[in-house]
PDB file of C-alpha atoms in Angstrom:
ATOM      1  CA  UNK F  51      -0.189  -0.811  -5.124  1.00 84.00           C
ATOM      2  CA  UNK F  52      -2.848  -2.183  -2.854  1.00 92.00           C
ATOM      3  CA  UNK F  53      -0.861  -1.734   0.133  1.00 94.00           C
ATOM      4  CA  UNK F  54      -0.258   2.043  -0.773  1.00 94.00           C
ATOM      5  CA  UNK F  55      -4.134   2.668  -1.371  1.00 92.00           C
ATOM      6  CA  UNK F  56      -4.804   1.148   1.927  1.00 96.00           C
ATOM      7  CA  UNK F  57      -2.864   3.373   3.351  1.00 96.00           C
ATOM      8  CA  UNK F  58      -3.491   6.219   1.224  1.00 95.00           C
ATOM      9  CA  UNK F  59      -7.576   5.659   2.957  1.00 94.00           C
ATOM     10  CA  UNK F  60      -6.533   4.525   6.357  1.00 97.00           C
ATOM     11  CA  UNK F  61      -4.064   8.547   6.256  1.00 96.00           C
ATOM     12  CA  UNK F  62      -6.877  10.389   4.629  1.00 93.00           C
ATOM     13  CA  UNK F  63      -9.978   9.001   7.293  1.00 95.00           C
ATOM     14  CA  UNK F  64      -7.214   9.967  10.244  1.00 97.00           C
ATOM     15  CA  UNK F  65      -6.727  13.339   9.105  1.00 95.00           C
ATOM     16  CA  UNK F  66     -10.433  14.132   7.978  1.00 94.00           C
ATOM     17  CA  UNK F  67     -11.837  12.906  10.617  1.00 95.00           C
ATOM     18  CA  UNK F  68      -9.370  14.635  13.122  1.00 95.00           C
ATOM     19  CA  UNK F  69      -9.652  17.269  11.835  1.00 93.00           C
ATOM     20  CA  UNK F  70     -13.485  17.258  11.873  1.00 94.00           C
ATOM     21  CA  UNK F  71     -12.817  16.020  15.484  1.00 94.00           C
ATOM     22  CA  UNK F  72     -11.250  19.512  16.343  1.00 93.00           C
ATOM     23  CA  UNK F  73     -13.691  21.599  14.457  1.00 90.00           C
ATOM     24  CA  UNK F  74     -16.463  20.033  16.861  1.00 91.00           C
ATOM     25  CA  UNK F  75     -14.380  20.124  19.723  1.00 91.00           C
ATOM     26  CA  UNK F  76     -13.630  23.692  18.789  1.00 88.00           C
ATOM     27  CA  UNK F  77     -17.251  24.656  18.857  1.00 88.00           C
ATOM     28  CA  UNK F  78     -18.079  23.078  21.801  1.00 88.00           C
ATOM     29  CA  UNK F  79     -15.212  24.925  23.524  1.00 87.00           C
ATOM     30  CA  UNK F  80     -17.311  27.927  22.637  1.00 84.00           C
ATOM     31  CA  UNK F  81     -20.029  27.328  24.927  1.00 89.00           C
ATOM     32  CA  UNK F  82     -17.429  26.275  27.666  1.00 87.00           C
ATOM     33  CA  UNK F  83     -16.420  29.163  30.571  1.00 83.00           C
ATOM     34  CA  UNK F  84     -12.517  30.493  29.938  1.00 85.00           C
ATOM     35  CA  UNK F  85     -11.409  28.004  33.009  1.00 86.00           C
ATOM     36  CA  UNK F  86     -11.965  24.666  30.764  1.00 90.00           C
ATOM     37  CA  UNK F  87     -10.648  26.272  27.557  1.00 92.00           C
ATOM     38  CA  UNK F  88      -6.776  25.505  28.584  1.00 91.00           C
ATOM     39  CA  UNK F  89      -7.884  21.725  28.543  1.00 92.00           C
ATOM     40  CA  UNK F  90      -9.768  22.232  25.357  1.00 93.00           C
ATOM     41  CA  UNK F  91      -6.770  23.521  23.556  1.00 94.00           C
ATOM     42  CA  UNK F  92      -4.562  20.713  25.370  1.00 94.00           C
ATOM     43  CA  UNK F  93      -6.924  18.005  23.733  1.00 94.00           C
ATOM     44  CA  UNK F  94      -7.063  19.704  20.633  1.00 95.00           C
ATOM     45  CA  UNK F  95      -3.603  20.019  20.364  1.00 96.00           C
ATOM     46  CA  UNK F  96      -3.477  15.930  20.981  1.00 96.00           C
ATOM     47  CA  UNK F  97      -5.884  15.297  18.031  1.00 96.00           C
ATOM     48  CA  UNK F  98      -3.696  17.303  15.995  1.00 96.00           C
ATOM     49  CA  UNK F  99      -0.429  15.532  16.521  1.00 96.00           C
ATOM     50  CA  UNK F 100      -1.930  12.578  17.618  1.00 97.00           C
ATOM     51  CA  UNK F 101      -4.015  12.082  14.665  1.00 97.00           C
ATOM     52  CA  UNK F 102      -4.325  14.713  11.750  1.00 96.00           C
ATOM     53  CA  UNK F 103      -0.741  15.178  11.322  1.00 97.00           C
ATOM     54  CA  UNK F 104       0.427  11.497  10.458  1.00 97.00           C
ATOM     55  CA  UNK F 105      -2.632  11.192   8.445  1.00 97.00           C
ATOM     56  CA  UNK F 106      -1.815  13.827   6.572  1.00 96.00           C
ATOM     57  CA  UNK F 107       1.682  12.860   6.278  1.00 97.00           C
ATOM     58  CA  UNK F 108       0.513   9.153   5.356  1.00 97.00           C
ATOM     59  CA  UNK F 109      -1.893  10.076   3.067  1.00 96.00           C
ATOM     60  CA  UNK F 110       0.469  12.618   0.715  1.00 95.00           C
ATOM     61  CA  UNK F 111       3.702  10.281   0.774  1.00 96.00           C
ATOM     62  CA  UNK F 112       1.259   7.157   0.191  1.00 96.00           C
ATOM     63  CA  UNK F 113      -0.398   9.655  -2.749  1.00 93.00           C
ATOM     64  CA  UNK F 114       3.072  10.508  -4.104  1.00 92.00           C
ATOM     65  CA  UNK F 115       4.159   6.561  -4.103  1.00 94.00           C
ATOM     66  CA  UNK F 116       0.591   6.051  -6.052  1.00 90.00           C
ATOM     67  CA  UNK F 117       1.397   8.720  -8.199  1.00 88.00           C
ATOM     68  CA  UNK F 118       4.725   7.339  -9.369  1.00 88.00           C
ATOM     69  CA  UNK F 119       3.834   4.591  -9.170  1.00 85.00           C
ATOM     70  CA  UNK F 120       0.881   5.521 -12.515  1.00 79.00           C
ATOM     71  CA  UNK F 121       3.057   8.054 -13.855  1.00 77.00           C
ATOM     72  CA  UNK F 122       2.800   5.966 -17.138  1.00 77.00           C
ATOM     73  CA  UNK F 123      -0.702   5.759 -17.174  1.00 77.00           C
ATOM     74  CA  UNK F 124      -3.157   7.389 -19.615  1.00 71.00           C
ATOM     75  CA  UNK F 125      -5.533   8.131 -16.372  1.00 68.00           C
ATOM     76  CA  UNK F 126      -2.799  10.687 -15.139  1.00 72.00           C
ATOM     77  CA  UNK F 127      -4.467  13.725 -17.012  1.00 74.00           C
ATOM     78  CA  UNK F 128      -7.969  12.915 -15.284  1.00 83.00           C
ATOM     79  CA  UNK F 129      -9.110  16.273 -14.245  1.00 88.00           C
ATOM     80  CA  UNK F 130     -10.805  14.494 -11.077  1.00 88.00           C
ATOM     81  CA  UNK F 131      -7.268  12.896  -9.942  1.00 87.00           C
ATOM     82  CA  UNK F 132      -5.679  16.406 -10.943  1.00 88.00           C
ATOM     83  CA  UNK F 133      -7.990  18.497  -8.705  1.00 90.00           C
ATOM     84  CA  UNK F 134      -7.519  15.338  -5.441  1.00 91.00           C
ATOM     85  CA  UNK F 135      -3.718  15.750  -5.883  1.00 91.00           C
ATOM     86  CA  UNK F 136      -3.531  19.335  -5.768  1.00 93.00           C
ATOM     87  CA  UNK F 137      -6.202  20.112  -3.574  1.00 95.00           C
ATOM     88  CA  UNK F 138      -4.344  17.238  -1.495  1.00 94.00           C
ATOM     89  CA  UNK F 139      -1.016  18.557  -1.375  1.00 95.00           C
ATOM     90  CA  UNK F 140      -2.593  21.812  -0.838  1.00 96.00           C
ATOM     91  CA  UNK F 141      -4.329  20.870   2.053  1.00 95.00           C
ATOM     92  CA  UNK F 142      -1.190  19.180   3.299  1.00 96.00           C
ATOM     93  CA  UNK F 143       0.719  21.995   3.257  1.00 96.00           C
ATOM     94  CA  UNK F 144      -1.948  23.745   5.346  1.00 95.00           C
ATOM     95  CA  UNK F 145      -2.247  21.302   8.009  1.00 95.00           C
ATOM     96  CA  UNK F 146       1.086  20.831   8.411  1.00 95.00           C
ATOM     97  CA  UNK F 147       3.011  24.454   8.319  1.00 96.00           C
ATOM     98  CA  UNK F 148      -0.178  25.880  10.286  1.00 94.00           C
ATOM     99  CA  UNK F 149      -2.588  24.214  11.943  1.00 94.00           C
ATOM    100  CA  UNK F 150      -0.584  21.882  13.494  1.00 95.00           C
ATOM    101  CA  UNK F 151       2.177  24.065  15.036  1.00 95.00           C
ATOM    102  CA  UNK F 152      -0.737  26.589  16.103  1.00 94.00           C
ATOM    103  CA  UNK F 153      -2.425  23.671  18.017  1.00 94.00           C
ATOM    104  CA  UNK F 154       0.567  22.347  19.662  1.00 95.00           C
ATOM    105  CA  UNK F 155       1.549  26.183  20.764  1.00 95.00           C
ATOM    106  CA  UNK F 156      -2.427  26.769  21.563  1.00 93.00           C
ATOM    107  CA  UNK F 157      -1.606  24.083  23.947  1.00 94.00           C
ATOM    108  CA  UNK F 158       1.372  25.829  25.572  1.00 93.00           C
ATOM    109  CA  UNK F 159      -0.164  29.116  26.304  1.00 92.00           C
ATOM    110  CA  UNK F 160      -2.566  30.213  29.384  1.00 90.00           C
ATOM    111  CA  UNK F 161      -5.776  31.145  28.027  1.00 90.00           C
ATOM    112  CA  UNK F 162      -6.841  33.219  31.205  1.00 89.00           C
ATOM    113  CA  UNK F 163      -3.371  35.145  31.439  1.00 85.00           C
ATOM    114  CA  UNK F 164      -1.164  37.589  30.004  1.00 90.00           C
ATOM    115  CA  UNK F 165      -1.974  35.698  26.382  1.00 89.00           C
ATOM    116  CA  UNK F 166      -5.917  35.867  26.554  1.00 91.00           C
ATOM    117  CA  UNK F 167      -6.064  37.966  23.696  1.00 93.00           C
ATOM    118  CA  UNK F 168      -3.215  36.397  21.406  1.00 94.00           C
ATOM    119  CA  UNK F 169      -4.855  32.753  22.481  1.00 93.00           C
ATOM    120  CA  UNK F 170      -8.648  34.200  20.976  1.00 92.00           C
ATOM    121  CA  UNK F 171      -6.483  34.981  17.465  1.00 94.00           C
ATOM    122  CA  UNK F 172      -4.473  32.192  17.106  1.00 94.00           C
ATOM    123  CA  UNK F 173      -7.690  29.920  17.569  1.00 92.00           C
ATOM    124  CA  UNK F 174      -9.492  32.386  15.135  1.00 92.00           C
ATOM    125  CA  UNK F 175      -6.847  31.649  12.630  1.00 92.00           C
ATOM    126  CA  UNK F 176      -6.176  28.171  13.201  1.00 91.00           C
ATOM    127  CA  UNK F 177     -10.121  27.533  12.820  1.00 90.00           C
ATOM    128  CA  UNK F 178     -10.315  29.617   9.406  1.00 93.00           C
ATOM    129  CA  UNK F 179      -6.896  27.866   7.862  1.00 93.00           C
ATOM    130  CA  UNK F 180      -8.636  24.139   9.554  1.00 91.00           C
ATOM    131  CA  UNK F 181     -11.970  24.839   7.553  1.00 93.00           C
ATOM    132  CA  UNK F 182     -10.545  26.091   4.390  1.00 95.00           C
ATOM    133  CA  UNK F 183      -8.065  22.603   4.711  1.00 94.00           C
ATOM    134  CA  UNK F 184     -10.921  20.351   5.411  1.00 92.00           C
ATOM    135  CA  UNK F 185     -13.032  21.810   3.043  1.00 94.00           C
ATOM    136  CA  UNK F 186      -9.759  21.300   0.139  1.00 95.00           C
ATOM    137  CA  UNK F 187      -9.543  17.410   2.050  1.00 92.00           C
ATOM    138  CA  UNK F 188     -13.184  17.472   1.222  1.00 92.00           C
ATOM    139  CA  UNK F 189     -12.913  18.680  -2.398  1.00 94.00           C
ATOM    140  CA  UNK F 190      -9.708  16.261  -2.946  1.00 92.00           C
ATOM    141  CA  UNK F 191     -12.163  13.154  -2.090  1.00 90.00           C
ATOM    142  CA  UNK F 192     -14.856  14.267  -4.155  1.00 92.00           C
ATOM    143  CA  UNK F 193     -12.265  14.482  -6.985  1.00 89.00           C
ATOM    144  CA  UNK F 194     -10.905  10.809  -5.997  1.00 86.00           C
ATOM    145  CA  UNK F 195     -14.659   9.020  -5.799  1.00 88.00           C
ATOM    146  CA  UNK F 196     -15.477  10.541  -9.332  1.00 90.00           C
ATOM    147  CA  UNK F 197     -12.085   9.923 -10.982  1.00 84.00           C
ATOM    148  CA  UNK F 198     -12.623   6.155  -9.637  1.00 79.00           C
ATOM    149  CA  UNK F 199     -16.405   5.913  -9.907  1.00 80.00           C
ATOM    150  CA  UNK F 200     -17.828   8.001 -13.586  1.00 67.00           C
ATOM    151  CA  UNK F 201     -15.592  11.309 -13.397  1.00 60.00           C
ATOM    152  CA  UNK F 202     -15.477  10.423 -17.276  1.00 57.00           C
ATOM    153  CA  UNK F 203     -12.118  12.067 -18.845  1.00 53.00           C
ATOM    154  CA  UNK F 204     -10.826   8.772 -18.987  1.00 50.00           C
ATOM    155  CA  UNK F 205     -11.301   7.588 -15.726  1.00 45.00           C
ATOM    156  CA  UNK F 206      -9.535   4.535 -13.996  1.00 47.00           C
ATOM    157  CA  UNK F 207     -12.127   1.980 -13.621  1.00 46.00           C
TER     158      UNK F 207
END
C-alpha cells in the first residue's frame, strides 16, 4: 500500500505541476510576438506528454489500486475521499481525452499560416478545459488532505 501512495503523490505532483507548468507557459506565450508562438506550443505540447499525461495516468491507476485495495474499509464513504476520487477521475478524463491530444496537435499546426485562426481556438479551449482540470486536481487534493488530516466523517487517520 505504501508503494501505491508513493506513487499515487509522485503521479499527482507530475500532473499538477505540469499542468500549472503550461498554464504559465501559456500566459507568457501571450506577451510573445506570433513568430515564437510555434515553439511555445511545441514545448507545451512536451510538458503535456512528457509530464501531465503519465501523471495523470499514474496517479488514477495508482488511485484505483488504493481504492481496491480499501474497498473493505469503513473510511470508503468519507465524503472527502468521495469528492478526491471523483473529482480525480474527472479530471483524468479531461486531461487525457482533451488537453492532451489538443497540445500534441497545437504542436503540429503553423500558428502564422493557413491555421492562425483554428490555432487561437484550440488554445482558447485547451486553456478553459486545463483550468477547469486543474482546478478539479486542485479540489481532489483538498478532499485527500482533509479526508487524511480532520475531514471528520470518519476519516482515515
Amino acid at each position: 500500500m505504501v508503494a501505491w501512495l508513493f506513487l499515487h503523490i509522485l503521479g499527482f505532483g507530475l500532473w499538477l505541476g505540469g499542468g500549472i507548468a503550461l498554464l504559465l507557459n501559456g500566459l507568457a506565450a501571450d506577451k510573445e510576438g506570433r513568430p515564437a508562438l510555434e515553439l511555445i506550443l511545441r514545448l507545451q505540447s512536451g510538458i503535456a506528454r512528457i509530464v501531465v499525461a503519465p501523471g495523470a495516468l499514474l496517479t488514477t491507476l495508482s488511485g484505483l489500486m488504493l481504492t481496491f485495495g480499501n474497498i473493505h474499509s469503513p473510511t470508503m464513504g468519507n465524503p472527502w475521499m468521495a469528492a478526491m476520487q471523483g473529482l480525480g477521475i474527472l479530471a483524468a478524463l479531461l486531461t487525457l481525452s482533451i488537453s492532451v491530444p489538443a497540445a500534441a496537435r497545437l504542436a503540429r499546426l503553423d500558428p502564422m499560416g493557413q491555421h492562425a485562426a483554428f490555432v487561437d481556438r484550440l488554445r482558447s479551449r485547451q486553456r478553459l478545459v486545463g483550468l477547469v482540470s486543474l482546478a478539479m486536481g486542485l479540489v481532489a487534493l483538498l478532499g485527500g488532505a482533509m479526508y487524511r488530516y480532520g475531514g471528520g466523517g470518519g476519516g482515515g487517520g
